[in-house]
Amino acid sequence: MVSTSGGTEPECDPLPWIDDPDAADLTPTRTAYEAQVTRAARRFGELGVPPRPLGIAGVYDVSSDWTPIYDRTSLDGFYVAIGTSGNQFKNAPVAGQFMRDIVLAVEDGHDHDADPVQYRGERTGLTVDLGSYSRRRPVNAESSGTVMG
Protein backbone atom coordinates (compact mmCIF):
# COMPACT_ATOMS: atom_id res chain seq x y z
CA MET A 1 0.00 0.00 0.00
CA VAL A 2 1.12 3.53 -0.68
CA SER A 3 -0.06 6.60 1.18
CA THR A 4 -0.78 9.70 -0.85
CA SER A 5 -0.20 11.94 2.17
CA GLY A 6 2.47 12.43 4.80
CA GLY A 7 2.57 10.88 8.21
CA THR A 8 1.31 13.26 10.90
CA GLU A 9 -1.95 14.55 9.49
CA PRO A 10 -4.82 15.49 11.78
CA GLU A 11 -7.87 13.21 11.87
CA CYS A 12 -9.75 15.66 9.66
CA ASP A 13 -7.31 14.78 6.83
CA PRO A 14 -7.89 11.09 6.12
CA LEU A 15 -4.96 9.17 4.66
CA PRO A 16 -5.91 7.94 1.20
CA TRP A 17 -4.26 4.60 0.31
CA ILE A 18 -3.67 3.22 -3.16
CA ASP A 19 -2.40 -0.16 -4.31
CA ASP A 20 -0.57 1.00 -7.43
CA PRO A 21 1.59 4.14 -7.21
CA ASP A 22 1.81 4.26 -11.01
CA ALA A 23 -1.95 4.77 -11.10
CA ALA A 24 -1.85 7.77 -8.73
CA ASP A 25 -3.44 10.97 -9.98
CA LEU A 26 -0.75 13.61 -9.41
CA THR A 27 -3.17 16.49 -9.90
CA PRO A 28 -3.94 18.31 -6.63
CA THR A 29 -7.52 17.67 -5.53
CA ARG A 30 -9.77 20.61 -4.76
CA THR A 31 -10.39 19.26 -1.23
CA ALA A 32 -6.69 18.97 -0.36
CA TYR A 33 -5.91 22.25 -2.11
CA GLU A 34 -8.57 24.19 -0.19
CA ALA A 35 -7.52 22.69 3.14
CA GLN A 36 -3.85 23.54 2.63
CA VAL A 37 -4.48 27.01 1.16
CA THR A 38 -6.83 27.86 4.06
CA ARG A 39 -4.18 26.78 6.58
CA ALA A 40 -1.48 28.79 4.82
CA ALA A 41 -3.71 31.87 4.49
CA ARG A 42 -4.44 31.80 8.23
CA ARG A 43 -0.73 31.81 8.98
CA PHE A 44 0.30 34.31 6.32
CA GLY A 45 -2.33 37.03 6.01
CA GLU A 46 -0.79 38.61 2.92
CA LEU A 47 -0.66 35.34 0.99
CA GLY A 48 -2.12 35.53 -2.48
CA VAL A 49 -4.34 32.56 -3.21
CA PRO A 50 -4.75 31.27 -6.77
CA PRO A 51 -8.40 30.73 -7.79
CA ARG A 52 -7.89 27.07 -8.72
CA PRO A 53 -5.77 24.15 -7.50
CA LEU A 54 -2.15 24.50 -8.49
CA GLY A 55 0.84 22.69 -7.15
CA ILE A 56 2.46 19.33 -6.90
CA ALA A 57 0.94 16.11 -5.62
CA GLY A 58 2.69 12.82 -5.10
CA VAL A 59 2.77 9.58 -3.17
CA TYR A 60 4.72 8.28 -0.21
CA ASP A 61 5.95 4.69 -0.15
CA VAL A 62 5.49 3.32 3.36
CA SER A 63 5.86 -0.04 5.03
CA SER A 64 2.93 -1.31 7.08
CA ASP A 65 4.49 -0.06 10.34
CA TRP A 66 6.13 3.01 8.77
CA THR A 67 9.64 1.68 9.52
CA PRO A 68 11.82 1.85 6.41
CA ILE A 69 13.26 -1.30 4.88
CA TYR A 70 16.98 -1.31 4.16
CA ASP A 71 17.80 -4.82 3.05
CA ARG A 72 18.75 -7.34 0.44
CA THR A 73 15.96 -8.99 -1.53
CA SER A 74 15.28 -12.66 -2.10
CA LEU A 75 16.83 -12.18 -5.55
CA ASP A 76 20.61 -12.33 -5.24
CA GLY A 77 22.37 -9.06 -6.08
CA PHE A 78 19.32 -6.85 -5.58
CA TYR A 79 18.91 -4.53 -2.61
CA VAL A 80 16.22 -2.09 -1.49
CA ALA A 81 15.88 1.09 0.53
CA ILE A 82 12.09 1.44 0.52
CA GLY A 83 9.09 2.25 2.66
CA THR A 84 10.61 5.48 3.92
CA SER A 85 7.50 7.64 3.41
CA GLY A 86 9.87 10.32 2.18
CA ASN A 87 10.95 11.24 5.69
CA GLN A 88 14.26 9.41 5.32
CA PHE A 89 15.44 11.97 2.77
CA LYS A 90 17.16 13.85 5.57
CA ASN A 91 18.78 10.60 6.67
CA ALA A 92 20.06 9.76 3.19
CA PRO A 93 23.76 9.83 4.14
CA VAL A 94 23.37 7.27 6.94
CA ALA A 95 20.83 5.23 4.95
CA GLY A 96 23.45 5.06 2.21
CA GLN A 97 26.00 3.85 4.75
CA PHE A 98 23.53 1.21 6.01
CA MET A 99 23.04 0.01 2.44
CA ARG A 100 26.78 0.08 1.73
CA ASP A 101 27.47 -2.14 4.73
CA ILE A 102 24.67 -4.56 3.85
CA VAL A 103 25.72 -4.82 0.19
CA LEU A 104 29.41 -5.29 1.01
CA ALA A 105 28.71 -7.91 3.68
CA VAL A 106 26.20 -9.91 1.62
CA GLU A 107 28.30 -9.79 -1.54
CA ASP A 108 31.19 -11.07 0.59
CA GLY A 109 29.09 -14.09 1.61
CA HIS A 110 27.57 -12.87 4.91
CA ASP A 111 24.04 -14.19 5.64
CA HIS A 112 22.31 -10.94 6.62
CA ASP A 113 18.99 -12.77 7.17
CA ALA A 114 20.43 -15.17 9.76
CA ASP A 115 22.98 -12.77 11.26
CA PRO A 116 22.01 -9.13 10.58
CA VAL A 117 24.79 -6.70 9.73
CA GLN A 118 25.70 -4.31 12.54
CA TYR A 119 26.45 -0.71 11.54
CA ARG A 120 28.91 1.20 13.71
CA GLY A 121 28.42 4.98 13.65
CA GLU A 122 31.49 6.68 12.25
CA ARG A 123 31.25 9.62 14.63
CA THR A 124 29.39 8.19 17.62
CA GLY A 125 30.74 4.66 17.65
CA LEU A 126 27.22 3.47 18.49
CA THR A 127 25.97 0.25 16.91
CA VAL A 128 22.75 -0.06 14.90
CA ASP A 129 21.35 -3.56 14.32
CA LEU A 130 20.37 -3.38 10.64
CA GLY A 131 18.06 -6.34 11.22
CA SER A 132 15.70 -3.68 12.61
CA TYR A 133 15.17 -2.60 9.00
CA SER A 134 14.90 -6.12 7.54
CA ARG A 135 12.16 -7.04 5.11
CA ARG A 136 11.63 -10.03 7.44
CA ARG A 137 11.46 -8.11 10.73
CA PRO A 138 8.36 -8.48 12.87
CA VAL A 139 5.89 -5.68 12.16
CA ASN A 140 5.81 -3.18 15.01
CA ALA A 141 2.23 -3.51 16.26
CA GLU A 142 2.84 -0.56 18.60
CA SER A 143 3.66 1.81 15.72
CA SER A 144 1.78 5.10 15.71
CA GLY A 145 1.24 4.67 11.97
CA THR A 146 3.21 7.85 11.33
CA VAL A 147 6.78 8.85 10.61
CA MET A 148 7.12 9.40 14.36
CA GLY A 149 7.22 5.63 15.00
PDB file of C-alpha atoms in Angstrom:
ATOM      1  CA  MET A   1       0.000   0.000   0.000  1.00  0.00           C
ATOM      2  CA  VAL A   2       1.123   3.525  -0.679  1.00  0.00           C
ATOM      3  CA  SER A   3      -0.056   6.599   1.180  1.00  0.00           C
ATOM      4  CA  THR A   4      -0.781   9.703  -0.849  1.00  0.00           C
ATOM      5  CA  SER A   5      -0.199  11.944   2.167  1.00  0.00           C
ATOM      6  CA  GLY A   6       2.475  12.430   4.802  1.00  0.00           C
ATOM      7  CA  GLY A   7       2.572  10.875   8.215  1.00  0.00           C
ATOM      8  CA  THR A   8       1.313  13.264  10.900  1.00  0.00           C
ATOM      9  CA  GLU A   9      -1.951  14.555   9.492  1.00  0.00           C
ATOM     10  CA  PRO A  10      -4.819  15.491  11.775  1.00  0.00           C
ATOM     11  CA  GLU A  11      -7.874  13.208  11.871  1.00  0.00           C
ATOM     12  CA  CYS A  12      -9.745  15.662   9.657  1.00  0.00           C
ATOM     13  CA  ASP A  13      -7.306  14.778   6.835  1.00  0.00           C
ATOM     14  CA  PRO A  14      -7.895  11.091   6.120  1.00  0.00           C
ATOM     15  CA  LEU A  15      -4.958   9.170   4.655  1.00  0.00           C
ATOM     16  CA  PRO A  16      -5.906   7.936   1.204  1.00  0.00           C
ATOM     17  CA  TRP A  17      -4.260   4.605   0.312  1.00  0.00           C
ATOM     18  CA  ILE A  18      -3.675   3.218  -3.165  1.00  0.00           C
ATOM     19  CA  ASP A  19      -2.400  -0.160  -4.305  1.00  0.00           C
ATOM     20  CA  ASP A  20      -0.573   1.005  -7.426  1.00  0.00           C
ATOM     21  CA  PRO A  21       1.591   4.145  -7.210  1.00  0.00           C
ATOM     22  CA  ASP A  22       1.808   4.260 -11.008  1.00  0.00           C
ATOM     23  CA  ALA A  23      -1.954   4.768 -11.102  1.00  0.00           C
ATOM     24  CA  ALA A  24      -1.851   7.773  -8.732  1.00  0.00           C
ATOM     25  CA  ASP A  25      -3.435  10.973  -9.977  1.00  0.00           C
ATOM     26  CA  LEU A  26      -0.748  13.615  -9.407  1.00  0.00           C
ATOM     27  CA  THR A  27      -3.167  16.488  -9.901  1.00  0.00           C
ATOM     28  CA  PRO A  28      -3.937  18.305  -6.633  1.00  0.00           C
ATOM     29  CA  THR A  29      -7.517  17.671  -5.532  1.00  0.00           C
ATOM     30  CA  ARG A  30      -9.770  20.614  -4.761  1.00  0.00           C
ATOM     31  CA  THR A  31     -10.389  19.264  -1.234  1.00  0.00           C
ATOM     32  CA  ALA A  32      -6.695  18.974  -0.364  1.00  0.00           C
ATOM     33  CA  TYR A  33      -5.909  22.249  -2.107  1.00  0.00           C
ATOM     34  CA  GLU A  34      -8.570  24.186  -0.194  1.00  0.00           C
ATOM     35  CA  ALA A  35      -7.522  22.687   3.145  1.00  0.00           C
ATOM     36  CA  GLN A  36      -3.850  23.537   2.633  1.00  0.00           C
ATOM     37  CA  VAL A  37      -4.481  27.006   1.164  1.00  0.00           C
ATOM     38  CA  THR A  38      -6.828  27.861   4.062  1.00  0.00           C
ATOM     39  CA  ARG A  39      -4.178  26.783   6.577  1.00  0.00           C
ATOM     40  CA  ALA A  40      -1.482  28.785   4.823  1.00  0.00           C
ATOM     41  CA  ALA A  41      -3.714  31.873   4.488  1.00  0.00           C
ATOM     42  CA  ARG A  42      -4.445  31.797   8.234  1.00  0.00           C
ATOM     43  CA  ARG A  43      -0.727  31.808   8.985  1.00  0.00           C
ATOM     44  CA  PHE A  44       0.296  34.306   6.317  1.00  0.00           C
ATOM     45  CA  GLY A  45      -2.333  37.027   6.013  1.00  0.00           C
ATOM     46  CA  GLU A  46      -0.790  38.612   2.915  1.00  0.00           C
ATOM     47  CA  LEU A  47      -0.658  35.343   0.994  1.00  0.00           C
ATOM     48  CA  GLY A  48      -2.118  35.533  -2.483  1.00  0.00           C
ATOM     49  CA  VAL A  49      -4.340  32.562  -3.210  1.00  0.00           C
ATOM     50  CA  PRO A  50      -4.747  31.265  -6.774  1.00  0.00           C
ATOM     51  CA  PRO A  51      -8.398  30.730  -7.790  1.00  0.00           C
ATOM     52  CA  ARG A  52      -7.886  27.072  -8.724  1.00  0.00           C
ATOM     53  CA  PRO A  53      -5.767  24.147  -7.502  1.00  0.00           C
ATOM     54  CA  LEU A  54      -2.147  24.501  -8.489  1.00  0.00           C
ATOM     55  CA  GLY A  55       0.842  22.690  -7.146  1.00  0.00           C
ATOM     56  CA  ILE A  56       2.458  19.334  -6.897  1.00  0.00           C
ATOM     57  CA  ALA A  57       0.938  16.108  -5.621  1.00  0.00           C
ATOM     58  CA  GLY A  58       2.691  12.817  -5.098  1.00  0.00           C
ATOM     59  CA  VAL A  59       2.768   9.576  -3.170  1.00  0.00           C
ATOM     60  CA  TYR A  60       4.723   8.278  -0.208  1.00  0.00           C
ATOM     61  CA  ASP A  61       5.949   4.694  -0.146  1.00  0.00           C
ATOM     62  CA  VAL A  62       5.495   3.323   3.364  1.00  0.00           C
ATOM     63  CA  SER A  63       5.861  -0.040   5.030  1.00  0.00           C
ATOM     64  CA  SER A  64       2.926  -1.306   7.081  1.00  0.00           C
ATOM     65  CA  ASP A  65       4.487  -0.059  10.339  1.00  0.00           C
ATOM     66  CA  TRP A  66       6.133   3.015   8.772  1.00  0.00           C
ATOM     67  CA  THR A  67       9.641   1.677   9.524  1.00  0.00           C
ATOM     68  CA  PRO A  68      11.819   1.847   6.412  1.00  0.00           C
ATOM     69  CA  ILE A  69      13.256  -1.304   4.885  1.00  0.00           C
ATOM     70  CA  TYR A  70      16.985  -1.308   4.157  1.00  0.00           C
ATOM     71  CA  ASP A  71      17.796  -4.824   3.048  1.00  0.00           C
ATOM     72  CA  ARG A  72      18.747  -7.344   0.441  1.00  0.00           C
ATOM     73  CA  THR A  73      15.963  -8.989  -1.533  1.00  0.00           C
ATOM     74  CA  SER A  74      15.276 -12.664  -2.101  1.00  0.00           C
ATOM     75  CA  LEU A  75      16.829 -12.180  -5.550  1.00  0.00           C
ATOM     76  CA  ASP A  76      20.612 -12.328  -5.237  1.00  0.00           C
ATOM     77  CA  GLY A  77      22.374  -9.063  -6.084  1.00  0.00           C
ATOM     78  CA  PHE A  78      19.324  -6.852  -5.578  1.00  0.00           C
ATOM     79  CA  TYR A  79      18.905  -4.528  -2.607  1.00  0.00           C
ATOM     80  CA  VAL A  80      16.222  -2.087  -1.486  1.00  0.00           C
ATOM     81  CA  ALA A  81      15.878   1.094   0.528  1.00  0.00           C
ATOM     82  CA  ILE A  82      12.087   1.436   0.516  1.00  0.00           C
ATOM     83  CA  GLY A  83       9.091   2.249   2.662  1.00  0.00           C
ATOM     84  CA  THR A  84      10.608   5.476   3.919  1.00  0.00           C
ATOM     85  CA  SER A  85       7.500   7.638   3.413  1.00  0.00           C
ATOM     86  CA  GLY A  86       9.873  10.321   2.176  1.00  0.00           C
ATOM     87  CA  ASN A  87      10.949  11.240   5.693  1.00  0.00           C
ATOM     88  CA  GLN A  88      14.257   9.408   5.323  1.00  0.00           C
ATOM     89  CA  PHE A  89      15.445  11.968   2.769  1.00  0.00           C
ATOM     90  CA  LYS A  90      17.157  13.853   5.574  1.00  0.00           C
ATOM     91  CA  ASN A  91      18.777  10.599   6.669  1.00  0.00           C
ATOM     92  CA  ALA A  92      20.061   9.763   3.188  1.00  0.00           C
ATOM     93  CA  PRO A  93      23.759   9.826   4.143  1.00  0.00           C
ATOM     94  CA  VAL A  94      23.374   7.266   6.942  1.00  0.00           C
ATOM     95  CA  ALA A  95      20.828   5.234   4.950  1.00  0.00           C
ATOM     96  CA  GLY A  96      23.448   5.056   2.209  1.00  0.00           C
ATOM     97  CA  GLN A  97      26.005   3.853   4.755  1.00  0.00           C
ATOM     98  CA  PHE A  98      23.535   1.209   6.008  1.00  0.00           C
ATOM     99  CA  MET A  99      23.037   0.006   2.442  1.00  0.00           C
ATOM    100  CA  ARG A 100      26.777   0.083   1.735  1.00  0.00           C
ATOM    101  CA  ASP A 101      27.471  -2.136   4.734  1.00  0.00           C
ATOM    102  CA  ILE A 102      24.665  -4.561   3.848  1.00  0.00           C
ATOM    103  CA  VAL A 103      25.723  -4.822   0.194  1.00  0.00           C
ATOM    104  CA  LEU A 104      29.411  -5.292   1.008  1.00  0.00           C
ATOM    105  CA  ALA A 105      28.708  -7.909   3.677  1.00  0.00           C
ATOM    106  CA  VAL A 106      26.198  -9.912   1.616  1.00  0.00           C
ATOM    107  CA  GLU A 107      28.296  -9.790  -1.539  1.00  0.00           C
ATOM    108  CA  ASP A 108      31.190 -11.075   0.588  1.00  0.00           C
ATOM    109  CA  GLY A 109      29.086 -14.087   1.606  1.00  0.00           C
ATOM    110  CA  HIS A 110      27.570 -12.871   4.907  1.00  0.00           C
ATOM    111  CA  ASP A 111      24.038 -14.192   5.640  1.00  0.00           C
ATOM    112  CA  HIS A 112      22.309 -10.939   6.623  1.00  0.00           C
ATOM    113  CA  ASP A 113      18.990 -12.768   7.169  1.00  0.00           C
ATOM    114  CA  ALA A 114      20.425 -15.169   9.757  1.00  0.00           C
ATOM    115  CA  ASP A 115      22.977 -12.768  11.263  1.00  0.00           C
ATOM    116  CA  PRO A 116      22.008  -9.133  10.583  1.00  0.00           C
ATOM    117  CA  VAL A 117      24.788  -6.698   9.730  1.00  0.00           C
ATOM    118  CA  GLN A 118      25.705  -4.313  12.543  1.00  0.00           C
ATOM    119  CA  TYR A 119      26.452  -0.712  11.545  1.00  0.00           C
ATOM    120  CA  ARG A 120      28.907   1.204  13.705  1.00  0.00           C
ATOM    121  CA  GLY A 121      28.419   4.984  13.648  1.00  0.00           C
ATOM    122  CA  GLU A 122      31.489   6.680  12.251  1.00  0.00           C
ATOM    123  CA  ARG A 123      31.252   9.622  14.630  1.00  0.00           C
ATOM    124  CA  THR A 124      29.386   8.189  17.625  1.00  0.00           C
ATOM    125  CA  GLY A 125      30.742   4.664  17.652  1.00  0.00           C
ATOM    126  CA  LEU A 126      27.218   3.468  18.487  1.00  0.00           C
ATOM    127  CA  THR A 127      25.973   0.251  16.905  1.00  0.00           C
ATOM    128  CA  VAL A 128      22.745  -0.060  14.904  1.00  0.00           C
ATOM    129  CA  ASP A 129      21.350  -3.555  14.316  1.00  0.00           C
ATOM    130  CA  LEU A 130      20.371  -3.384  10.641  1.00  0.00           C
ATOM    131  CA  GLY A 131      18.060  -6.341  11.219  1.00  0.00           C
ATOM    132  CA  SER A 132      15.703  -3.682  12.608  1.00  0.00           C
ATOM    133  CA  TYR A 133      15.167  -2.600   8.996  1.00  0.00           C
ATOM    134  CA  SER A 134      14.903  -6.116   7.541  1.00  0.00           C
ATOM    135  CA  ARG A 135      12.162  -7.037   5.114  1.00  0.00           C
ATOM    136  CA  ARG A 136      11.634 -10.028   7.439  1.00  0.00           C
ATOM    137  CA  ARG A 137      11.463  -8.108  10.733  1.00  0.00           C
ATOM    138  CA  PRO A 138       8.356  -8.484  12.866  1.00  0.00           C
ATOM    139  CA  VAL A 139       5.889  -5.677  12.160  1.00  0.00           C
ATOM    140  CA  ASN A 140       5.811  -3.184  15.014  1.00  0.00           C
ATOM    141  CA  ALA A 141       2.232  -3.510  16.262  1.00  0.00           C
ATOM    142  CA  GLU A 142       2.840  -0.558  18.601  1.00  0.00           C
ATOM    143  CA  SER A 143       3.658   1.810  15.720  1.00  0.00           C
ATOM    144  CA  SER A 144       1.784   5.104  15.707  1.00  0.00           C
ATOM    145  CA  GLY A 145       1.240   4.667  11.965  1.00  0.00           C
ATOM    146  CA  THR A 146       3.207   7.851  11.333  1.00  0.00           C
ATOM    147  CA  VAL A 147       6.779   8.851  10.612  1.00  0.00           C
ATOM    148  CA  MET A 148       7.119   9.403  14.359  1.00  0.00           C
ATOM    149  CA  GLY A 149       7.216   5.632  15.002  1.00  0.00           C
TER     150      GLY A 149
END
